[in-house]
PDB file of C-alpha atoms in Angstrom:
ATOM      1  CA  MET A   1      -0.026   0.259  -0.097  1.00 42.00           C
ATOM      2  CA  THR A   2       0.979   3.445  -0.690  1.00 41.00           C
ATOM      3  CA  ARG A   3       1.862   6.657   1.206  1.00 41.00           C
ATOM      4  CA  ALA A   4      -0.651   8.526  -0.611  1.00 39.00           C
ATOM      5  CA  LEU A   5      -3.078   4.978   0.172  1.00 38.00           C
ATOM      6  CA  SER A   6      -2.344   5.645   4.116  1.00 41.00           C
ATOM      7  CA  LEU A   7      -4.940   9.011   3.568  1.00 40.00           C
ATOM      8  CA  ARG A   8      -7.694   7.383   2.801  1.00 34.00           C
ATOM      9  CA  ILE A   9      -9.824   5.542   4.865  1.00 32.00           C
ATOM     10  CA  CYS A  10     -10.075   1.794   4.083  1.00 34.00           C
ATOM     11  CA  VAL A  11     -13.499   0.041   4.105  1.00 29.00           C
ATOM     12  CA  THR A  12     -14.604  -3.286   3.773  1.00 28.00           C
ATOM     13  CA  LEU A  13     -15.855  -4.249   0.192  1.00 29.00           C
ATOM     14  CA  ALA A  14     -18.733  -5.672   1.609  1.00 29.00           C
ATOM     15  CA  LEU A  15     -20.242  -2.600   2.452  1.00 28.00           C
ATOM     16  CA  CYS A  16     -18.227  -0.424  -0.137  1.00 32.00           C
ATOM     17  CA  ALA A  17     -21.049  -2.854  -2.052  1.00 29.00           C
ATOM     18  CA  LEU A  18     -23.986  -1.878   0.206  1.00 28.00           C
ATOM     19  CA  LEU A  19     -23.546   2.310  -0.068  1.00 30.00           C
ATOM     20  CA  VAL A  20     -25.375   3.905  -2.956  1.00 31.00           C
ATOM     21  CA  VAL A  21     -24.111   7.562  -3.149  1.00 37.00           C
ATOM     22  CA  LYS A  22     -23.884  10.035  -6.275  1.00 41.00           C
ATOM     23  CA  PRO A  23     -19.600  11.117  -7.048  1.00 47.00           C
ATOM     24  CA  VAL A  24     -18.664  14.264  -6.015  1.00 44.00           C
ATOM     25  CA  LEU A  25     -17.527  16.702  -8.691  1.00 43.00           C
ATOM     26  CA  ALA A  26     -15.281  19.627  -8.017  1.00 43.00           C
ATOM     27  CA  GLN A  27     -14.342  22.354 -10.852  1.00 43.00           C
ATOM     28  CA  PRO A  28     -11.406  22.046 -12.656  1.00 46.00           C
ATOM     29  CA  ARG A  29      -8.291  22.658 -11.450  1.00 54.00           C
ATOM     30  CA  ASP A  30      -9.595  24.917  -8.744  1.00 77.00           C
ATOM     31  CA  LEU A  31      -9.927  23.504  -4.948  1.00 87.00           C
ATOM     32  CA  PRO A  32     -12.885  23.087  -3.352  1.00 87.00           C
ATOM     33  CA  LEU A  33     -14.297  25.224  -0.727  1.00 83.00           C
ATOM     34  CA  LEU A  34     -13.905  22.822   2.519  1.00 88.00           C
ATOM     35  CA  PHE A  35     -15.664  26.630   4.887  1.00 87.00           C
ATOM     36  CA  ASP A  36     -19.596  27.281   4.267  1.00 86.00           C
ATOM     37  CA  ALA A  37     -19.038  31.230   3.382  1.00 79.00           C
ATOM     38  CA  ARG A  38     -21.172  31.891   6.515  1.00 88.00           C
ATOM     39  CA  GLU A  39     -19.168  30.052   8.989  1.00 91.00           C
ATOM     40  CA  ARG A  40     -17.835  31.934  11.993  1.00 94.00           C
ATOM     41  CA  ILE A  41     -15.336  30.288  14.284  1.00 96.00           C
ATOM     42  CA  ALA A  42     -13.999  32.427  16.446  1.00 96.00           C
ATOM     43  CA  ARG A  43     -10.286  32.434  17.624  1.00 95.00           C
ATOM     44  CA  PRO A  44      -9.525  31.480  21.435  1.00 96.00           C
ATOM     45  CA  ASP A  45      -7.295  32.833  23.356  1.00 95.00           C
ATOM     46  CA  LEU A  46      -3.492  31.673  23.370  1.00 95.00           C
ATOM     47  CA  THR A  47      -1.817  33.833  25.457  1.00 92.00           C
ATOM     48  CA  GLY A  48      -0.837  30.468  27.336  1.00 93.00           C
ATOM     49  CA  LEU A  49       0.039  28.425  24.960  1.00 95.00           C
ATOM     50  CA  ALA A  50       3.609  28.635  25.318  1.00 96.00           C
ATOM     51  CA  ARG A  51       5.025  26.501  21.873  1.00 97.00           C
ATOM     52  CA  LEU A  52       2.909  25.123  18.618  1.00 98.00           C
ATOM     53  CA  ARG A  53       5.409  22.394  17.461  1.00 98.00           C
ATOM     54  CA  PHE A  54       4.341  20.878  14.721  1.00 98.00           C
ATOM     55  CA  LEU A  55       5.237  17.468  13.703  1.00 98.00           C
ATOM     56  CA  THR A  56       5.580  15.880  10.069  1.00 98.00           C
ATOM     57  CA  THR A  57       7.514  13.511   7.792  1.00 97.00           C
ATOM     58  CA  VAL A  58      10.129  14.025   5.024  1.00 96.00           C
ATOM     59  CA  ASP A  59       9.028  11.354   2.919  1.00 93.00           C
ATOM     60  CA  PHE A  60       5.022  12.048   0.902  1.00 92.00           C
ATOM     61  CA  PRO A  61       7.043  15.026  -1.485  1.00 93.00           C
ATOM     62  CA  PRO A  62       5.375  17.595  -2.072  1.00 95.00           C
ATOM     63  CA  PHE A  63       3.581  17.506   1.342  1.00 97.00           C
ATOM     64  CA  ASN A  64       6.491  17.272   3.297  1.00 96.00           C
ATOM     65  CA  PHE A  65      10.225  16.945   1.677  1.00 97.00           C
ATOM     66  CA  ILE A  66      14.001  17.936   2.240  1.00 96.00           C
ATOM     67  CA  ASP A  67      14.538  19.803  -0.855  1.00 95.00           C
ATOM     68  CA  GLN A  68      17.756  20.582  -2.979  1.00 94.00           C
ATOM     69  CA  SER A  69      19.157  23.250  -0.238  1.00 96.00           C
ATOM     70  CA  GLY A  70      18.422  20.814   2.866  1.00 95.00           C
ATOM     71  CA  LYS A  71      15.274  22.539   3.810  1.00 96.00           C
ATOM     72  CA  LEU A  72      12.365  20.947   5.247  1.00 97.00           C
ATOM     73  CA  SER A  73       9.615  21.694   3.065  1.00 97.00           C
ATOM     74  CA  GLY A  74       5.886  20.300   1.618  1.00 97.00           C
ATOM     75  CA  PHE A  75       2.958  22.026   0.745  1.00 98.00           C
ATOM     76  CA  HIS A  76       2.398  20.561   5.039  1.00 98.00           C
ATOM     77  CA  VAL A  77       5.578  22.804   6.212  1.00 98.00           C
ATOM     78  CA  ASP A  78       4.468  26.003   4.940  1.00 98.00           C
ATOM     79  CA  LEU A  79       0.617  25.811   5.650  1.00 98.00           C
ATOM     80  CA  ALA A  80       2.112  25.182   9.629  1.00 98.00           C
ATOM     81  CA  ARG A  81       3.610  28.918   8.642  1.00 98.00           C
ATOM     82  CA  GLU A  82       0.712  30.713   7.241  1.00 98.00           C
ATOM     83  CA  ILE A  83      -1.799  28.846  10.586  1.00 98.00           C
ATOM     84  CA  CYS A  84       1.460  30.790  12.589  1.00 98.00           C
ATOM     85  CA  ARG A  85       1.302  33.186  10.856  1.00 98.00           C
ATOM     86  CA  GLU A  86      -3.086  33.295  10.861  1.00 97.00           C
ATOM     87  CA  LEU A  87      -2.587  33.258  15.067  1.00 98.00           C
ATOM     88  CA  LEU A  88      -0.216  36.062  15.777  1.00 97.00           C
ATOM     89  CA  ILE A  89       2.730  33.754  17.155  1.00 97.00           C
ATOM     90  CA  GLU A  90       4.680  33.614  14.385  1.00 97.00           C
ATOM     91  CA  ASP A  91       7.472  33.668  17.763  1.00 97.00           C
ATOM     92  CA  LYS A  92       6.282  30.834  18.919  1.00 97.00           C
ATOM     93  CA  CYS A  93       5.886  28.824  15.962  1.00 97.00           C
ATOM     94  CA  GLN A  94       8.308  25.442  15.295  1.00 98.00           C
ATOM     95  CA  ILE A  95       8.288  22.038  12.570  1.00 98.00           C
ATOM     96  CA  GLN A  96       9.431  19.494  13.718  1.00 97.00           C
ATOM     97  CA  ALA A  97       9.838  15.482  10.855  1.00 97.00           C
ATOM     98  CA  VAL A  98      10.202  12.716  12.802  1.00 97.00           C
ATOM     99  CA  THR A  99       9.521   8.869  11.221  1.00 97.00           C
ATOM    100  CA  TYR A 100       6.355   8.466  10.140  1.00 96.00           C
ATOM    101  CA  ALA A 101       6.221   5.622  13.067  1.00 97.00           C
ATOM    102  CA  GLU A 102       6.839   8.669  15.408  1.00 98.00           C
ATOM    103  CA  LEU A 103       4.224  10.940  14.987  1.00 98.00           C
ATOM    104  CA  ILE A 104       1.634   9.254  17.212  1.00 98.00           C
ATOM    105  CA  PRO A 105       4.056   8.317  20.080  1.00 98.00           C
ATOM    106  CA  ALA A 106       5.822  11.731  19.670  1.00 98.00           C
ATOM    107  CA  LEU A 107       2.967  13.651  19.842  1.00 98.00           C
ATOM    108  CA  GLU A 108       1.298  11.508  22.690  1.00 97.00           C
ATOM    109  CA  GLN A 109       4.383  11.890  24.726  1.00 97.00           C
ATOM    110  CA  GLY A 110       4.846  16.634  23.677  1.00 97.00           C
ATOM    111  CA  GLN A 111       7.233  16.143  21.770  1.00 98.00           C
ATOM    112  CA  GLY A 112       5.385  18.735  19.061  1.00 98.00           C
ATOM    113  CA  GLU A 113       1.499  19.692  19.939  1.00 98.00           C
ATOM    114  CA  ALA A 114       0.070  18.742  16.245  1.00 98.00           C
ATOM    115  CA  VAL A 115       0.147  16.188  13.920  1.00 98.00           C
ATOM    116  CA  ALA A 116       0.565  17.888   9.749  1.00 98.00           C
ATOM    117  CA  ALA A 117       0.978  14.750   7.813  1.00 96.00           C
ATOM    118  CA  GLY A 118      -1.445  12.954   6.266  1.00 91.00           C
ATOM    119  CA  ILE A 119      -2.624  11.102   8.735  1.00 94.00           C
ATOM    120  CA  ALA A 120      -5.527   9.215   7.852  1.00 92.00           C
ATOM    121  CA  VAL A 121      -8.370  10.070  10.639  1.00 95.00           C
ATOM    122  CA  SER A 122     -10.770   6.893  12.060  1.00 94.00           C
ATOM    123  CA  PRO A 123     -12.635   5.947  14.046  1.00 94.00           C
ATOM    124  CA  GLU A 124     -10.039   4.498  16.733  1.00 96.00           C
ATOM    125  CA  LEU A 125      -7.742   7.683  16.234  1.00 97.00           C
ATOM    126  CA  ARG A 126     -11.192  10.119  16.865  1.00 96.00           C
ATOM    127  CA  GLN A 127     -11.415   8.572  20.047  1.00 97.00           C
ATOM    128  CA  ARG A 128      -7.525   9.261  21.041  1.00 97.00           C
ATOM    129  CA  PHE A 129      -7.251  12.766  19.231  1.00 98.00           C
ATOM    130  CA  ALA A 130      -8.863  16.003  18.037  1.00 98.00           C
ATOM    131  CA  PHE A 131      -8.647  16.700  14.209  1.00 98.00           C
ATOM    132  CA  SER A 132      -9.484  19.925  12.883  1.00 98.00           C
ATOM    133  CA  ARG A 133     -11.741  20.281   9.803  1.00 96.00           C
ATOM    134  CA  ALA A 134     -10.934  19.257   6.043  1.00 96.00           C
ATOM    135  CA  PHE A 135      -8.790  21.873   4.090  1.00 96.00           C
ATOM    136  CA  MET A 136      -7.825  19.092   1.201  1.00 95.00           C
ATOM    137  CA  GLN A 137      -9.510  16.480  -0.446  1.00 94.00           C
ATOM    138  CA  LEU A 138      -7.914  14.157  -2.098  1.00 93.00           C
ATOM    139  CA  PRO A 139     -10.296  13.157  -4.912  1.00 96.00           C
ATOM    140  CA  ALA A 140      -9.900  10.368  -7.922  1.00 97.00           C
ATOM    141  CA  ARG A 141     -10.123  10.721 -11.069  1.00 97.00           C
ATOM    142  CA  PHE A 142      -9.559   8.851 -14.641  1.00 98.00           C
ATOM    143  CA  ALA A 143      -7.330   9.399 -16.946  1.00 97.00           C
ATOM    144  CA  VAL A 144      -6.490   7.968 -21.025  1.00 97.00           C
ATOM    145  CA  ASN A 145      -4.736   7.975 -23.630  1.00 96.00           C
ATOM    146  CA  THR A 146      -4.718  10.950 -26.016  1.00 94.00           C
ATOM    147  CA  LYS A 147      -2.969   9.255 -28.482  1.00 90.00           C
ATOM    148  CA  ALA A 148      -5.582   5.824 -28.798  1.00 89.00           C
ATOM    149  CA  GLU A 149      -6.720   5.687 -32.319  1.00 85.00           C
ATOM    150  CA  GLU A 150     -10.687   6.170 -30.585  1.00 86.00           C
ATOM    151  CA  PRO A 151      -9.595   8.749 -27.803  1.00 86.00           C
ATOM    152  CA  VAL A 152     -12.373   8.984 -24.648  1.00 92.00           C
ATOM    153  CA  ALA A 153     -13.776  13.159 -24.282  1.00 93.00           C
ATOM    154  CA  SER A 154     -16.241  12.614 -21.260  1.00 93.00           C
ATOM    155  CA  ALA A 155     -16.544   9.532 -18.824  1.00 93.00           C
ATOM    156  CA  ALA A 156     -19.544   7.485 -19.694  1.00 94.00           C
ATOM    157  CA  GLU A 157     -18.431   7.825 -23.565  1.00 95.00           C
ATOM    158  CA  LEU A 158     -16.186   4.932 -21.217  1.00 96.00           C
ATOM    159  CA  GLU A 159     -19.785   2.786 -20.134  1.00 94.00           C
ATOM    160  CA  GLY A 160     -18.102  -1.031 -21.695  1.00 92.00           C
ATOM    161  CA  LYS A 161     -14.885  -0.420 -22.386  1.00 94.00           C
ATOM    162  CA  PRO A 162     -12.003  -1.602 -20.214  1.00 95.00           C
ATOM    163  CA  VAL A 163     -11.126   0.876 -17.074  1.00 97.00           C
ATOM    164  CA  GLY A 164      -7.572   0.263 -14.829  1.00 98.00           C
ATOM    165  CA  VAL A 165      -8.151  -0.312 -12.172  1.00 98.00           C
ATOM    166  CA  VAL A 166      -5.618  -2.039  -9.066  1.00 98.00           C
ATOM    167  CA  SER A 167      -6.893  -5.317  -7.097  1.00 98.00           C
ATOM    168  CA  GLY A 168      -8.024  -4.541  -4.013  1.00 97.00           C
ATOM    169  CA  THR A 169      -7.984  -0.669  -3.172  1.00 97.00           C
ATOM    170  CA  THR A 170     -10.732   1.306  -2.857  1.00 96.00           C
ATOM    171  CA  HIS A 171     -10.729   2.873  -5.945  1.00 98.00           C
ATOM    172  CA  GLU A 172     -11.691  -0.768  -7.478  1.00 98.00           C
ATOM    173  CA  ALA A 173     -14.866  -0.223  -5.070  1.00 97.00           C
ATOM    174  CA  MET A 174     -15.553   3.595  -5.531  1.00 97.00           C
ATOM    175  CA  LEU A 175     -15.716   2.912  -9.105  1.00 97.00           C
ATOM    176  CA  LYS A 176     -17.870  -0.841  -9.060  1.00 96.00           C
ATOM    177  CA  ALA A 177     -20.776   0.871  -6.693  1.00 97.00           C
ATOM    178  CA  PHE A 178     -20.726   4.751  -8.970  1.00 95.00           C
ATOM    179  CA  PHE A 179     -19.503   3.151 -11.977  1.00 96.00           C
ATOM    180  CA  PRO A 180     -21.286  -0.140 -12.442  1.00 95.00           C
ATOM    181  CA  LYS A 181     -21.643  -0.200 -17.010  1.00 95.00           C
ATOM    182  CA  ILE A 182     -17.703   0.690 -17.329  1.00 96.00           C
ATOM    183  CA  GLU A 183     -15.646  -2.810 -17.372  1.00 95.00           C
ATOM    184  CA  PRO A 184     -13.050  -3.455 -14.599  1.00 97.00           C
ATOM    185  CA  LYS A 185      -9.496  -4.612 -16.047  1.00 98.00           C
ATOM    186  CA  THR A 186      -7.683  -5.145 -12.609  1.00 98.00           C
ATOM    187  CA  PHE A 187      -3.787  -4.814 -11.786  1.00 98.00           C
ATOM    188  CA  PRO A 188      -1.828  -6.414  -9.114  1.00 98.00           C
ATOM    189  CA  GLU A 189       0.277  -3.353  -9.114  1.00 97.00           C
ATOM    190  CA  ARG A 190      -0.044   0.247 -10.334  1.00 97.00           C
ATOM    191  CA  ASN A 191       3.133   0.651 -12.918  1.00 97.00           C
ATOM    192  CA  ALA A 192       1.592  -2.437 -14.416  1.00 98.00           C
ATOM    193  CA  MET A 193      -1.559  -0.408 -14.658  1.00 98.00           C
ATOM    194  CA  LEU A 194      -0.091   2.358 -16.737  1.00 98.00           C
ATOM    195  CA  SER A 195       1.941   0.839 -18.513  1.00 97.00           C
ATOM    196  CA  ALA A 196      -1.499  -1.336 -20.677  1.00 97.00           C
ATOM    197  CA  LEU A 197      -2.638   2.860 -20.978  1.00 97.00           C
ATOM    198  CA  GLN A 198       0.309   3.620 -22.390  1.00 96.00           C
ATOM    199  CA  GLN A 199       0.015   0.633 -24.202  1.00 95.00           C
ATOM    200  CA  GLY A 200      -3.746   0.876 -24.799  1.00 93.00           C
ATOM    201  CA  GLY A 201      -4.234  -2.758 -23.204  1.00 95.00           C
ATOM    202  CA  VAL A 202      -6.840  -0.013 -21.184  1.00 96.00           C
ATOM    203  CA  ALA A 203      -9.253   2.634 -22.197  1.00 94.00           C
ATOM    204  CA  ALA A 204      -8.918   4.655 -19.094  1.00 97.00           C
ATOM    205  CA  VAL A 205      -7.741   4.242 -15.073  1.00 98.00           C
ATOM    206  CA  PHE A 206      -9.269   5.466 -11.682  1.00 98.00           C
ATOM    207  CA  SER A 207      -7.017   6.498  -9.392  1.00 98.00           C
ATOM    208  CA  ASP A 208      -5.415   8.244  -6.961  1.00 97.00           C
ATOM    209  CA  GLY A 209      -5.924  11.959  -8.724  1.00 96.00           C
ATOM    210  CA  MET A 210      -2.917  13.674  -6.811  1.00 95.00           C
ATOM    211  CA  GLN A 211      -0.607  10.835  -8.746  1.00 95.00           C
ATOM    212  CA  LEU A 212      -1.907  10.237 -11.972  1.00 97.00           C
ATOM    213  CA  SER A 213      -1.759  14.343 -12.433  1.00 95.00           C
ATOM    214  CA  PHE A 214       2.209  14.084 -11.742  1.00 94.00           C
ATOM    215  CA  TRP A 215       2.600  11.033 -13.934  1.00 96.00           C
ATOM    216  CA  VAL A 216       0.664  12.394 -17.038  1.00 96.00           C
ATOM    217  CA  SER A 217       2.690  15.487 -16.561  1.00 94.00           C
ATOM    218  CA  GLY A 218       5.929  13.877 -15.881  1.00 93.00           C
ATOM    219  CA  SER A 219       8.735  11.899 -18.644  1.00 94.00           C
ATOM    220  CA  ILE A 220       7.784   8.697 -17.845  1.00 94.00           C
ATOM    221  CA  ALA A 221       4.432   8.972 -19.530  1.00 95.00           C
ATOM    222  CA  GLY A 222       5.985  10.380 -21.716  1.00 93.00           C
ATOM    223  CA  GLY A 223       2.836  12.998 -23.575  1.00 94.00           C
ATOM    224  CA  CYS A 224       0.566   9.680 -23.809  1.00 96.00           C
ATOM    225  CA  CYS A 225      -1.475  10.373 -21.511  1.00 96.00           C
ATOM    226  CA  ALA A 226      -3.998  13.283 -19.643  1.00 96.00           C
ATOM    227  CA  LEU A 227      -6.718  13.936 -17.036  1.00 96.00           C
ATOM    228  CA  LEU A 228     -10.252  13.607 -17.614  1.00 94.00           C
ATOM    229  CA  ASP A 229     -12.675  16.276 -17.420  1.00 90.00           C
ATOM    230  CA  GLY A 230     -13.932  15.431 -13.856  1.00 89.00           C
ATOM    231  CA  ALA A 231     -12.501  15.100 -10.110  1.00 94.00           C
ATOM    232  CA  TYR A 232     -14.376  12.387  -7.510  1.00 96.00           C
ATOM    233  CA  PHE A 233     -15.014  12.701  -4.564  1.00 94.00           C
ATOM    234  CA  SER A 234     -17.025  10.097  -1.721  1.00 94.00           C
ATOM    235  CA  GLN A 235     -15.943  10.010   2.809  1.00 93.00           C
ATOM    236  CA  HIS A 236     -16.746   7.275   1.796  1.00 94.00           C
ATOM    237  CA  PHE A 237     -14.303   4.970   0.480  1.00 96.00           C
ATOM    238  CA  LEU A 238     -11.587   8.038   0.802  1.00 95.00           C
ATOM    239  CA  GLY A 239     -11.451   9.702   3.973  1.00 94.00           C
ATOM    240  CA  GLU A 240     -12.630  12.779   5.452  1.00 93.00           C
ATOM    241  CA  GLY A 241      -9.531  14.663   3.602  1.00 95.00           C
ATOM    242  CA  LEU A 242      -6.116  16.018   5.135  1.00 97.00           C
ATOM    243  CA  THR A 243      -6.477  17.206   8.966  1.00 98.00           C
ATOM    244  CA  ILE A 244      -4.212  19.201  11.670  1.00 98.00           C
ATOM    245  CA  MET A 245      -4.029  15.981  14.685  1.00 98.00           C
ATOM    246  CA  ASN A 246      -3.534  17.213  17.661  1.00 98.00           C
ATOM    247  CA  ARG A 247      -4.555  16.386  21.522  1.00 98.00           C
ATOM    248  CA  LYS A 248      -7.947  16.308  22.761  1.00 97.00           C
ATOM    249  CA  ALA A 249      -7.291  18.313  25.543  1.00 96.00           C
ATOM    250  CA  GLU A 250      -6.353  21.316  24.118  1.00 97.00           C
ATOM    251  CA  PRO A 251      -9.547  21.990  22.068  1.00 97.00           C
ATOM    252  CA  ALA A 252      -8.656  26.349  22.251  1.00 97.00           C
ATOM    253  CA  LEU A 253      -5.571  24.344  20.167  1.00 98.00           C
ATOM    254  CA  THR A 254      -8.401  22.596  18.055  1.00 98.00           C
ATOM    255  CA  GLN A 255     -10.596  26.004  17.626  1.00 98.00           C
ATOM    256  CA  ALA A 256      -7.495  27.747  16.781  1.00 98.00           C
ATOM    257  CA  ILE A 257      -6.046  25.471  14.196  1.00 98.00           C
ATOM    258  CA  ASP A 258      -9.834  25.548  12.412  1.00 98.00           C
ATOM    259  CA  HIS A 259      -9.914  29.201  12.717  1.00 97.00           C
ATOM    260  CA  ALA A 260      -7.096  30.044  11.075  1.00 98.00           C
ATOM    261  CA  LEU A 261      -8.473  27.295   8.264  1.00 97.00           C
ATOM    262  CA  LEU A 262     -10.907  29.414   7.456  1.00 96.00           C
ATOM    263  CA  ALA A 263      -9.280  32.711   7.355  1.00 96.00           C
ATOM    264  CA  LEU A 264      -6.744  31.125   4.836  1.00 96.00           C
ATOM    265  CA  SER A 265      -9.821  29.429   2.726  1.00 95.00           C
ATOM    266  CA  ARG A 266     -11.174  32.826   1.899  1.00 93.00           C
ATOM    267  CA  ASN A 267      -8.411  35.170   1.949  1.00 94.00           C
ATOM    268  CA  GLY A 268      -7.000  32.875  -0.498  1.00 93.00           C
ATOM    269  CA  ARG A 269      -3.194  32.045   0.629  1.00 96.00           C
ATOM    270  CA  LEU A 270      -4.505  27.665   0.848  1.00 96.00           C
ATOM    271  CA  GLU A 271      -5.522  27.684  -2.427  1.00 95.00           C
ATOM    272  CA  GLU A 272      -1.701  29.177  -3.864  1.00 96.00           C
ATOM    273  CA  ILE A 273      -0.390  26.974  -0.859  1.00 97.00           C
ATOM    274  CA  TYR A 274      -1.743  24.414  -3.239  1.00 96.00           C
ATOM    275  CA  LEU A 275      -0.559  25.625  -6.308  1.00 94.00           C
ATOM    276  CA  ARG A 276       3.037  26.298  -5.485  1.00 95.00           C
ATOM    277  CA  TYR A 277       2.815  22.427  -5.573  1.00 95.00           C
ATOM    278  CA  PHE A 278       0.606  21.406  -7.691  1.00 93.00           C
ATOM    279  CA  PRO A 279       0.786  23.929 -10.770  1.00 89.00           C
ATOM    280  CA  ASN A 280      -0.729  21.686 -13.008  1.00 86.00           C
ATOM    281  CA  GLY A 281      -3.926  21.054 -10.828  1.00 88.00           C
ATOM    282  CA  ILE A 282      -5.218  17.438  -9.545  1.00 92.00           C
ATOM    283  CA  TYR A 283      -8.950  18.238  -9.876  1.00 91.00           C
TER     284      TYR A 283
END
């Protein structure tokens, strides 16, 4: 299982098959707004806060990584800094990288106050920790071969055609539930699926939108393919989205982070960070 899949809650395929809902589509490129335009979240008093240390990792680009100059960089890193700036606590703000396995123990032991590293929200974790509102969701997307003899222009044109998907993933379950007229063709792993798309073995593939966005614009794809219009969301299959986790005993901090995320969403700075690391868009 890839780290990208760790951002989603894995549910049983039996339950997935029973769920009857429609996929939600986002507008192309734009970062979908996850806060109600009329919502208000008060900024709590943080004068008693001695430090706000965000814990993250270095192995999940473009969210967290070490750049060419040796500095900790990424979407989550820039977002943490913007949250501190919005809360007027830049002098108390720190960012520390640990291994993925160390994130939860470090938070529990007080080595940091918040985790910004793409940990998937689960019922078990909600019993132990607090989570901010979701600030970004990773969609499922179709990718097609633009050089095919009969190029596909819409998802409707995929009915009755083979569409590649990695076996045993939430994307396979989502494809079967939302597009029952499409013929799924399963592959044991992602590279085999993408190779089949390049060679014309399938009409399209259905997978994680972030990964597909980087692949179609990269050198390995060689300009063969493109994302089909339509970004599909499902909390049931893909989870609640990206959040920031902190300790339950600190509700004021959770509220403060939500206040900052709401402000960054409205003033456009959240979308600026998104476009900085996803210039081609994933929606």
